[in-house]
GROMACS .gro file of C-alpha atoms in nm:
model
  428
    1MET     CA    1   6.265   6.383  12.999
    2LYS     CA    2   6.511   6.656  12.906
    3VAL     CA    3   6.368   6.818  12.591
    4LEU     CA    4   6.519   7.054  12.333
    5VAL     CA    5   6.296   7.250  12.094
    6VAL     CA    6   6.476   7.391  11.789
    7GLY     CA    7   6.359   7.725  11.649
    8SER     CA    8   6.277   8.082  11.749
    9GLY     CA    9   5.931   8.169  11.617
   10GLY     CA   10   5.573   8.173  11.734
   11ARG     CA   11   5.537   7.806  11.642
   12GLU     CA   12   5.824   7.717  11.874
   13HIS     CA   13   5.686   7.932  12.157
   14ALA     CA   14   5.352   7.748  12.128
   15LEU     CA   15   5.528   7.410  12.127
   16CYS     CA   16   5.741   7.506  12.429
   17TRP     CA   17   5.434   7.638  12.610
   18ALA     CA   18   5.250   7.308  12.553
   19ILE     CA   19   5.549   7.082  12.628
   20SER     CA   20   5.631   7.272  12.949
   21ASN     CA   21   5.289   7.167  13.083
   22SER     CA   22   5.361   6.795  13.032
   23PRO     CA   23   5.435   6.585  13.342
   24LEU     CA   24   5.690   6.400  13.125
   25CYS     CA   25   5.904   6.714  13.089
   26ASP     CA   26   6.174   6.756  13.356
   27ALA     CA   27   6.381   7.021  13.177
   28LEU     CA   28   6.309   7.223  12.863
   29TYR     CA   29   6.557   7.405  12.640
   30CYS     CA   30   6.506   7.604  12.321
   31ALA     CA   31   6.767   7.695  12.059
   32PRO     CA   32   6.780   7.984  11.992
   33GLY     CA   33   6.436   8.081  12.128
   34ASN     CA   34   6.306   8.433  12.191
   35ALA     CA   35   6.202   8.666  12.474
   36GLY     CA   36   5.869   8.492  12.533
   37ILE     CA   37   6.008   8.138  12.517
   38ALA     CA   38   6.249   8.237  12.795
   39ASP     CA   39   5.950   8.232  13.033
   40VAL     CA   40   5.898   7.856  12.985
   41ALA     CA   41   6.236   7.721  12.865
   42THR     CA   42   6.611   7.777  12.904
   43LEU     CA   43   6.741   7.955  12.595
   44VAL     CA   44   7.046   7.816  12.413
   45ALA     CA   45   7.238   8.052  12.185
   46ILE     CA   46   7.262   7.819  11.884
   47GLY     CA   47   7.105   7.894  11.546
   48SER     CA   48   6.836   7.655  11.427
   49GLU     CA   49   7.037   7.555  11.119
   50ASP     CA   50   7.372   7.506  11.298
   51VAL     CA   51   7.333   7.128  11.292
   52ASP     CA   52   7.682   7.047  11.425
   53ALA     CA   53   7.644   7.276  11.729
   54LEU     CA   54   7.293   7.146  11.801
   55VAL     CA   55   7.414   6.784  11.796
   56ARG     CA   56   7.702   6.873  12.030
   57PHE     CA   57   7.463   7.046  12.273
   58VAL     CA   58   7.230   6.746  12.274
   59GLN     CA   59   7.519   6.508  12.349
   60ASP     CA   60   7.686   6.731  12.609
   61ASN     CA   61   7.359   6.788  12.798
   62ALA     CA   62   7.213   6.435  12.775
   63ILE     CA   63   6.899   6.556  12.598
   64ASP     CA   64   6.639   6.278  12.572
   65PHE     CA   65   6.412   6.421  12.302
   66VAL     CA   66   6.447   6.689  12.034
   67VAL     CA   67   6.151   6.865  11.870
   68VAL     CA   68   6.250   7.034  11.543
   69GLY     CA   69   6.028   7.333  11.466
   70PRO     CA   70   6.130   7.485  11.129
   71GLU     CA   71   6.183   7.316  10.794
   72GLY     CA   72   6.545   7.429  10.745
   73PRO     CA   73   6.716   7.194  10.993
   74LEU     CA   74   6.489   6.908  10.881
   75VAL     CA   75   6.598   6.943  10.518
   76LEU     CA   76   6.959   6.971  10.642
   77GLY     CA   77   6.929   6.631  10.812
   78LEU     CA   78   6.926   6.719  11.184
   79VAL     CA   79   6.693   6.429  11.263
   80ASP     CA   80   6.917   6.187  11.069
   81ARG     CA   81   7.220   6.296  11.274
   82LEU     CA   82   7.034   6.254  11.602
   83THR     CA   83   6.883   5.919  11.505
   84ALA     CA   84   7.229   5.787  11.414
   85LEU     CA   85   7.337   5.869  11.770
   86GLY     CA   86   7.036   5.692  11.922
   87ILE     CA   87   6.868   6.019  12.026
   88LYS     CA   88   6.492   6.046  11.977
   89ALA     CA   89   6.367   6.335  11.766
   90PHE     CA   90   6.033   6.458  11.636
   91GLY     CA   91   6.045   6.537  11.266
   92PRO     CA   92   6.117   6.367  10.935
   93SER     CA   93   6.449   6.252  10.793
   94ALA     CA   94   6.610   6.468  10.524
   95ALA     CA   95   6.482   6.225  10.259
   96ALA     CA   96   6.123   6.250  10.387
   97ALA     CA   97   6.154   6.629  10.433
   98GLU     CA   98   6.184   6.656  10.053
   99LEU     CA   99   5.803   6.665  10.059
  100GLU     CA  100   5.858   7.032  10.149
  101GLY     CA  101   6.215   7.078  10.029
  102SER     CA  102   6.124   7.002   9.666
  103LYS     CA  103   5.785   7.090   9.521
  104GLY     CA  104   5.864   6.875   9.219
  105PHE     CA  105   5.935   6.571   9.436
  106MET     CA  106   5.614   6.633   9.628
  107LYS     CA  107   5.405   6.657   9.310
  108ASP     CA  108   5.565   6.339   9.173
  109ILE     CA  109   5.472   6.150   9.492
  110LEU     CA  110   5.113   6.275   9.471
  111ALA     CA  111   5.085   6.173   9.107
  112LYS     CA  112   5.240   5.829   9.165
  113TYR     CA  113   5.011   5.741   9.456
  114GLY     CA  114   4.689   5.891   9.321
  115VAL     CA  115   4.654   6.182   9.564
  116PRO     CA  116   4.422   6.453   9.425
  117THR     CA  117   4.613   6.767   9.325
  118ALA     CA  118   4.649   7.019   9.041
  119PHE     CA  119   4.793   6.899   8.709
  120TYR     CA  120   5.155   7.009   8.663
  121GLU     CA  121   5.491   6.978   8.489
  122ARG     CA  122   5.851   7.038   8.606
  123PHE     CA  123   6.086   7.259   8.404
  124LYS     CA  124   6.449   7.372   8.397
  125ASP     CA  125   6.420   7.522   8.047
  126PRO     CA  126   6.236   7.858   8.039
  127ALA     CA  127   6.120   7.817   7.679
  128ALA     CA  128   5.958   7.483   7.755
  129ALA     CA  129   5.792   7.625   8.067
  130LYS     CA  130   5.649   7.917   7.868
  131ALA     CA  131   5.520   7.682   7.600
  132TYR     CA  132   5.333   7.490   7.874
  133VAL     CA  133   5.182   7.818   7.997
  134ARG     CA  134   5.067   7.907   7.643
  135LYS     CA  135   4.911   7.561   7.607
  136HIS     CA  136   4.708   7.588   7.928
  137GLY     CA  137   4.655   7.965   7.957
  138ALA     CA  138   4.609   8.179   8.267
  139PRO     CA  139   4.543   8.189   8.555
  140ILE     CA  140   4.824   7.946   8.626
  141VAL     CA  141   5.072   7.894   8.912
  142VAL     CA  142   5.453   7.905   8.895
  143LYS     CA  143   5.652   7.768   9.191
  144ALA     CA  144   6.025   7.762   9.260
  145ASP     CA  145   6.111   7.400   9.335
  146GLY     CA  146   6.309   7.451   9.657
  147LEU     CA  147   6.272   7.638   9.985
  148ALA     CA  148   6.234   8.010   9.906
  149ALA     CA  149   6.120   8.145  10.244
  150GLY     CA  150   5.758   8.152  10.129
  151LYS     CA  151   5.836   8.384   9.836
  152GLY     CA  152   5.871   8.131   9.555
  153VAL     CA  153   5.506   8.100   9.450
  154THR     CA  154   5.340   8.320   9.185
  155VAL     CA  155   4.969   8.296   9.111
  156ALA     CA  156   4.983   8.443   8.759
  157ARG     CA  157   4.659   8.604   8.644
  158THR     CA  158   4.800   8.655   8.294
  159GLU     CA  159   5.039   8.458   8.075
  160GLN     CA  160   5.281   8.752   8.088
  161GLU     CA  161   5.293   8.733   8.469
  162ALA     CA  162   5.373   8.363   8.440
  163PHE     CA  163   5.650   8.432   8.187
  164GLU     CA  164   5.803   8.690   8.423
  165ALA     CA  165   5.790   8.445   8.717
  166ILE     CA  166   5.960   8.179   8.503
  167ASP     CA  167   6.233   8.422   8.398
  168ASP     CA  168   6.280   8.544   8.757
  169ALA     CA  169   6.360   8.190   8.871
  170LEU     CA  170   6.525   8.022   8.572
  171VAL     CA  171   6.701   8.319   8.405
  172GLY     CA  172   6.745   8.585   8.672
  173GLY     CA  173   6.826   8.339   8.951
  174ARG     CA  174   6.607   8.526   9.199
  175PHE     CA  175   6.576   8.225   9.430
  176GLY     CA  176   6.927   8.085   9.378
  177ALA     CA  177   6.947   7.706   9.383
  178ALA     CA  178   6.587   7.686   9.507
  179GLY     CA  179   6.471   7.825   9.172
  180ALA     CA  180   6.692   7.617   8.941
  181GLU     CA  181   6.376   7.424   8.855
  182VAL     CA  182   6.015   7.538   8.855
  183VAL     CA  183   5.681   7.362   8.881
  184VAL     CA  184   5.407   7.506   8.662
  185GLU     CA  185   5.064   7.390   8.771
  186GLU     CA  186   4.692   7.434   8.736
  187PHE     CA  187   4.527   7.719   8.928
  188LEU     CA  188   4.276   7.579   9.177
  189ASP     CA  189   3.988   7.801   9.283
  190GLY     CA  190   3.814   7.750   9.616
  191GLU     CA  191   3.868   7.801   9.989
  192GLU     CA  192   4.209   7.722  10.137
  193VAL     CA  193   4.244   7.532  10.461
  194SER     CA  194   4.535   7.388  10.659
  195PHE     CA  195   4.513   7.033  10.792
  196PHE     CA  196   4.762   6.859  11.022
  197ALA     CA  197   4.827   6.495  11.103
  198LEU     CA  198   5.088   6.328  11.321
  199CYS     CA  199   5.269   6.048  11.138
  200ASP     CA  200   5.493   5.767  11.264
  201GLY     CA  201   5.608   5.619  10.934
  202GLU     CA  202   5.310   5.386  10.900
  203ASN     CA  203   5.013   5.540  11.083
  204ALA     CA  204   4.862   5.887  11.077
  205LEU     CA  205   4.658   6.055  11.350
  206PRO     CA  206   4.449   6.359  11.256
  207LEU     CA  207   4.516   6.671  11.459
  208ALA     CA  208   4.285   6.953  11.356
  209SER     CA  209   4.208   7.200  11.083
  210ALA     CA  210   4.296   7.567  11.078
  211GLN     CA  211   4.260   7.856  10.839
  212ASP     CA  212   4.547   8.096  10.779
  213HIS     CA  213   4.530   8.453  10.650
  214LYS     CA  214   4.821   8.502  10.410
  215ALA     CA  215   4.759   8.851  10.271
  216VAL     CA  216   4.898   9.144  10.469
  217GLY     CA  217   4.584   9.360  10.458
  218ASP     CA  218   4.221   9.343  10.566
  219GLY     CA  219   3.992   9.174  10.317
  220ASP     CA  220   4.280   8.958  10.196
  221THR     CA  221   4.442   9.250  10.016
  222GLY     CA  222   4.809   9.327   9.951
  223PRO     CA  223   5.110   9.099   9.920
  224ASN     CA  224   5.123   8.753  10.075
  225THR     CA  225   5.310   8.701  10.401
  226GLY     CA  226   5.410   8.410  10.621
  227GLY     CA  227   5.067   8.441  10.783
  228MET     CA  228   4.888   8.730  10.956
  229GLY     CA  229   4.658   8.519  11.170
  230ALA     CA  230   4.471   8.191  11.195
  231TYR     CA  231   4.186   8.017  11.368
  232SER     CA  232   4.100   7.656  11.448
  233PRO     CA  233   3.883   7.468  11.372
  234ALA     CA  234   3.802   7.577  11.017
  235PRO     CA  235   3.426   7.535  10.958
  236VAL     CA  236   3.482   7.465  10.587
  237LEU     CA  237   3.646   7.132  10.677
  238THR     CA  238   3.350   6.930  10.803
  239ALA     CA  239   3.389   6.594  10.977
  240ASP     CA  240   3.300   6.416  10.652
  241LEU     CA  241   3.558   6.616  10.458
  242GLN     CA  242   3.822   6.549  10.725
  243ASP     CA  243   3.761   6.175  10.689
  244ARG     CA  244   3.797   6.211  10.315
  245VAL     CA  245   4.124   6.407  10.352
  246MET     CA  246   4.265   6.132  10.574
  247ARG     CA  247   4.150   5.859  10.336
  248GLU     CA  248   4.243   6.020  10.003
  249ILE     CA  249   4.536   6.247  10.089
  250ILE     CA  250   4.716   6.183  10.420
  251LEU     CA  251   4.716   5.802  10.438
  252PRO     CA  252   4.809   5.742  10.070
  253THR     CA  253   5.100   5.985  10.112
  254VAL     CA  254   5.223   5.813  10.429
  255LYS     CA  255   5.192   5.468  10.267
  256GLY     CA  256   5.357   5.600   9.951
  257MET     CA  257   5.654   5.749  10.135
  258ALA     CA  258   5.703   5.419  10.319
  259ALA     CA  259   5.695   5.233   9.986
  260GLU     CA  260   5.959   5.475   9.853
  261GLY     CA  261   6.187   5.381  10.143
  262LYS     CA  262   6.145   5.728  10.293
  263PRO     CA  263   5.902   5.672  10.580
  264PHE     CA  264   5.753   5.999  10.705
  265LYS     CA  265   5.764   6.067  11.078
  266GLY     CA  266   5.659   6.396  11.231
  267VAL     CA  267   5.373   6.626  11.143
  268LEU     CA  268   5.238   6.640  10.789
  269PHE     CA  269   5.085   6.979  10.712
  270ALA     CA  270   4.858   6.963  10.410
  271GLY     CA  271   4.768   7.289  10.242
  272LEU     CA  272   4.431   7.208  10.086
  273MET     CA  273   4.193   7.376   9.844
  274ILE     CA  274   3.828   7.293   9.904
  275MET     CA  275   3.666   7.316   9.561
  276GLN     CA  276   3.292   7.339   9.513
  277THR     CA  277   3.163   7.098   9.245
  278PRO     CA  278   2.817   6.980   9.133
  279ASP     CA  279   2.882   6.670   9.347
  280GLY     CA  280   2.971   6.875   9.656
  281PRO     CA  281   3.299   6.998   9.806
  282VAL     CA  282   3.618   6.822   9.693
  283PRO     CA  283   3.958   6.855   9.867
  284LYS     CA  284   4.272   6.886   9.654
  285THR     CA  285   4.632   6.914   9.771
  286LEU     CA  286   4.808   7.245   9.711
  287GLU     CA  287   5.126   7.158   9.901
  288PHE     CA  288   5.275   6.965  10.187
  289ASN     CA  289   5.487   7.110  10.463
  290VAL     CA  290   5.682   6.886  10.700
  291ARG     CA  291   5.639   7.088  11.017
  292PHE     CA  292   5.368   7.273  11.207
  293GLY     CA  293   5.238   7.587  11.041
  294ASP     CA  294   5.295   7.929  11.191
  295PRO     CA  295   5.055   8.081  11.309
  296GLU     CA  296   4.835   7.768  11.288
  297CYS     CA  297   5.043   7.588  11.552
  298GLN     CA  298   4.952   7.852  11.810
  299THR     CA  299   4.581   7.778  11.764
  300LEU     CA  300   4.632   7.400  11.769
  301MET     CA  301   4.832   7.404  12.092
  302MET     CA  302   4.570   7.624  12.260
  303ARG     CA  303   4.296   7.373  12.168
  304LEU     CA  304   4.487   7.052  12.253
  305LYS     CA  305   4.374   6.903  12.586
  306SER     CA  306   4.599   6.597  12.566
  307ASP     CA  307   4.967   6.584  12.664
  308ALA     CA  308   5.150   6.735  12.365
  309LEU     CA  309   5.486   6.582  12.456
  310ALA     CA  310   5.339   6.231  12.488
  311ALA     CA  311   5.185   6.264  12.140
  312LEU     CA  312   5.512   6.382  11.981
  313VAL     CA  313   5.707   6.100  12.146
  314ALA     CA  314   5.448   5.846  12.023
  315ALA     CA  315   5.503   5.969  11.666
  316ALA     CA  316   5.880   5.933  11.704
  317ASP     CA  317   5.842   5.586  11.859
  318GLY     CA  318   5.607   5.457  11.588
  319VAL     CA  319   5.317   5.389  11.824
  320LEU     CA  320   5.056   5.648  11.719
  321ASP     CA  321   4.797   5.371  11.688
  322SER     CA  322   4.804   5.339  12.067
  323ILE     CA  323   4.706   5.697  12.154
  324ASP     CA  324   4.399   5.916  12.125
  325LEU     CA  325   4.391   6.296  12.130
  326ARG     CA  326   4.136   6.516  12.304
  327TRP     CA  327   4.056   6.873  12.197
  328HIS     CA  328   3.878   7.169  12.349
  329ASP     CA  329   3.546   7.207  12.169
  330ARG     CA  330   3.615   7.577  12.137
  331THR     CA  331   3.772   7.813  11.884
  332ALA     CA  332   4.129   7.937  11.908
  333LEU     CA  333   4.209   8.252  11.711
  334CYS     CA  334   4.554   8.406  11.663
  335VAL     CA  335   4.617   8.764  11.553
  336VAL     CA  336   4.972   8.827  11.432
  337MET     CA  337   5.132   9.158  11.525
  338ALA     CA  338   5.392   9.247  11.263
  339ALA     CA  339   5.655   9.520  11.242
  340ASN     CA  340   5.560   9.827  11.038
  341GLY     CA  341   5.666   9.776  10.677
  342TYR     CA  342   5.635   9.396  10.678
  343PRO     CA  343   5.647   9.200  10.445
  344GLY     CA  344   5.884   9.454  10.291
  345ASP     CA  345   6.164   9.630  10.479
  346TYR     CA  346   6.066   9.671  10.842
  347ALA     CA  347   6.201   9.842  11.151
  348LYS     CA  348   6.383   9.639  11.416
  349ASN     CA  349   6.457   9.688  11.785
  350THR     CA  350   6.141   9.886  11.859
  351GLU     CA  351   6.016   9.851  12.216
  352ILE     CA  352   5.697   9.654  12.292
  353ARG     CA  353   5.509   9.752  12.608
  354GLY     CA  354   5.185   9.626  12.760
  355LEU     CA  355   5.259   9.255  12.723
  356ASP     CA  356   5.146   9.174  13.078
  357LYS     CA  357   4.821   9.365  13.028
  358ALA     CA  358   4.752   9.187  12.698
  359GLY     CA  359   4.826   8.847  12.853
  360ALA     CA  360   4.586   8.921  13.139
  361VAL     CA  361   4.282   8.926  12.907
  362ASP     CA  362   4.068   8.622  12.985
  363GLY     CA  363   4.147   8.326  12.759
  364VAL     CA  364   4.446   8.496  12.590
  365THR     CA  365   4.807   8.384  12.559
  366VAL     CA  366   5.059   8.608  12.380
  367PHE     CA  367   5.309   8.397  12.186
  368HIS     CA  368   5.635   8.563  12.083
  369ALA     CA  369   5.789   8.522  11.739
  370GLY     CA  370   6.043   8.791  11.653
  371THR     CA  371   6.143   8.929  11.994
  372ARG     CA  372   6.448   8.959  12.216
  373ARG     CA  373   6.497   9.088  12.568
  374ALA     CA  374   6.742   9.376  12.607
  375GLU     CA  375   6.989   9.386  12.896
  376ASP     CA  376   6.770   9.644  13.070
  377GLY     CA  377   6.471   9.406  13.053
  378ARG     CA  378   6.280   9.573  12.770
  379VAL     CA  379   6.125   9.348  12.504
  380LEU     CA  380   6.230   9.451  12.153
  381SER     CA  381   6.111   9.346  11.809
  382VAL     CA  382   6.368   9.171  11.587
  383GLY     CA  383   6.156   9.005  11.317
  384GLY     CA  384   5.882   9.078  11.066
  385ARG     CA  385   5.613   8.880  11.244
  386VAL     CA  386   5.663   8.960  11.609
  387LEU     CA  387   5.372   8.845  11.830
  388GLY     CA  388   5.083   8.598  11.803
  389VAL     CA  389   4.799   8.718  12.026
  390THR     CA  390   4.592   8.401  12.070
  391ALA     CA  391   4.252   8.360  12.234
  392LEU     CA  392   4.048   8.051  12.323
  393ALA     CA  393   3.671   8.103  12.349
  394PRO     CA  394   3.341   7.922  12.284
  395THR     CA  395   3.285   8.081  11.941
  396VAL     CA  396   3.486   8.243  11.664
  397ALA     CA  397   3.326   8.581  11.740
  398GLU     CA  398   3.412   8.561  12.111
  399ALA     CA  399   3.770   8.451  12.038
  400GLN     CA  400   3.802   8.737  11.792
  401THR     CA  401   3.674   8.988  12.051
  402ALA     CA  402   3.916   8.862  12.318
  403ALA     CA  403   4.217   8.859  12.086
  404TYR     CA  404   4.160   9.216  11.968
  405LYS     CA  405   4.099   9.333  12.326
  406ALA     CA  406   4.448   9.201  12.405
  407VAL     CA  407   4.593   9.359  12.089
  408ASP     CA  408   4.452   9.695  12.200
  409ALA     CA  409   4.615   9.651  12.542
  410LEU     CA  410   4.958   9.645  12.377
  411ASP     CA  411   5.162   9.964  12.351
  412TRP     CA  412   5.367   9.916  12.035
  413PRO     CA  413   5.359  10.202  11.783
  414GLY     CA  414   5.611  10.007  11.573
  415GLY     CA  415   5.364   9.730  11.492
  416PHE     CA  416   5.036   9.662  11.312
  417CYS     CA  417   4.787   9.379  11.254
  418ARG     CA  418   4.494   9.282  11.039
  419ARG     CA  419   4.162   9.366  11.200
  420ASP     CA  420   3.955   9.092  11.036
  421ILE     CA  421   4.113   8.762  11.139
  422GLY     CA  422   3.841   8.496  11.135
  423TRP     CA  423   3.611   8.683  10.894
  424ARG     CA  424   3.531   8.373  10.689
  425ALA     CA  425   3.408   8.181  10.994
  426VAL     CA  426   3.208   8.450  11.176
  427GLY     CA  427   2.839   8.369  11.138
  428ARG     CA  428   2.901   8.033  10.975
   0.00000   0.00000   0.00000
C-alpha cells in the first residue's frame, strides 16, 4: 500500500515509525511531517488543514490509505472528502468528529446513552451560566464548547474564577467561535487516565491505557500544557476496570453514535477520571478525543507488537472483530523535551545536538514533534513541544532511567523537561 499520514507532531512520528515497519507498506508519505519523520517517510509540504491540497495529492499520487493524525482536518471533513472519492482513510467523519469538536455535543451523547460522566449544562448566556455556578458552588469546571488548542478548560477553585472563565469565553471572545457556548460541569476528583480503543462504526477493540502529565512542572505544578510526558500501561486502570470502561463507556458510545446516524470509525480516546468510592474505583468520562493522544501515542506504538497498519485498515474496513492485538508486556515511558518558555512564549530555531547519542541508548527511540532540518543539516526547534524521548523497559523505573539517560545525552540548551515522568506508577 501507498500510505499518507497527515500531521507533523510526535504522534505522527510514532505512527509513521510503526507503519513503516509493516510489510503492507510499500511507500510512506507524511504531510507536512518534521525532521524526524523524514527518516521513515517522504515529506510533503502541505499543511495538515489544507484539505483541498491533501485531496489533490492523494489523487495525483494514487495513495491507497490515509491516516489522519490531528483533530483539525477530521473536524474539517478530510475523511468525508476521501471517502466520497473511494479512498480509504483512518479517522472519523466530520459528523462523528463532533465528539471532540463540540464538548456540548459530546456531553449530550453521554447523557442520552447513559455513559457515566459529570453533571453539566450548556450556556450561551453568561448570566445563566453564572447562576448555575452559584447554584452548585466551586470547585467547578468551565469549558469552551469548540476546539481551543487545549486552552479552553478552566478548573475553577472559586466561584469568581468560574465567573471570569465564563466572561472570557462568552463576553470577551477569548476563544472566538470555539467559545460562543460553554459547558459548565461538575468537578470530578480522582486520578486521570487515558484509554484508547479502535472503532469501526459497530465494534470497538481496546488498545491500552496511558497516563499523561499535563502540568509543565515537576510535582504537577504550573500551567497545563499539551502533555509533558506519558507512560503505558497505567497501573490505576486494572484489567477489571478496563473491562468496565469498555462495557460502560466505549461500547455504549459507539452504539449510540451509530444510532444517531454518525457511526464512529477511527480511534476513540477517552479521558477518564478514576474516582475512589466506598464500593471501589469508578470510572467516569471527562472527555472524548477522536484521535490518538500526544504523547500517549508514542508509548502505545512502542508497546504494540502487532502490525499497526493492518489494525488501522481493519478499523477503516469495518472488520475489527476479525483481528487481535498483541502488546509488549513492558512499560513505555515518554519524556517530552519542550522549548524554554513553553507553554508561554518560547524560542524557535534553536539547534538540537546529540540526537544520535540519545537514540543509541538501549530501548530508546527519540520521536520528533516540533523540529525542522536546516539546509546545512542541523536540526532546529520550531514548536513548543519538540521531542518525545521514549523508552521501552521491563518496569516503569527502568523505562524512566533509560529515558532520562537519553535526555541527558542531548545537547540542547534551548530546551527543558520534567524530571518526574512516571512518578505515580513507580513502586506501584
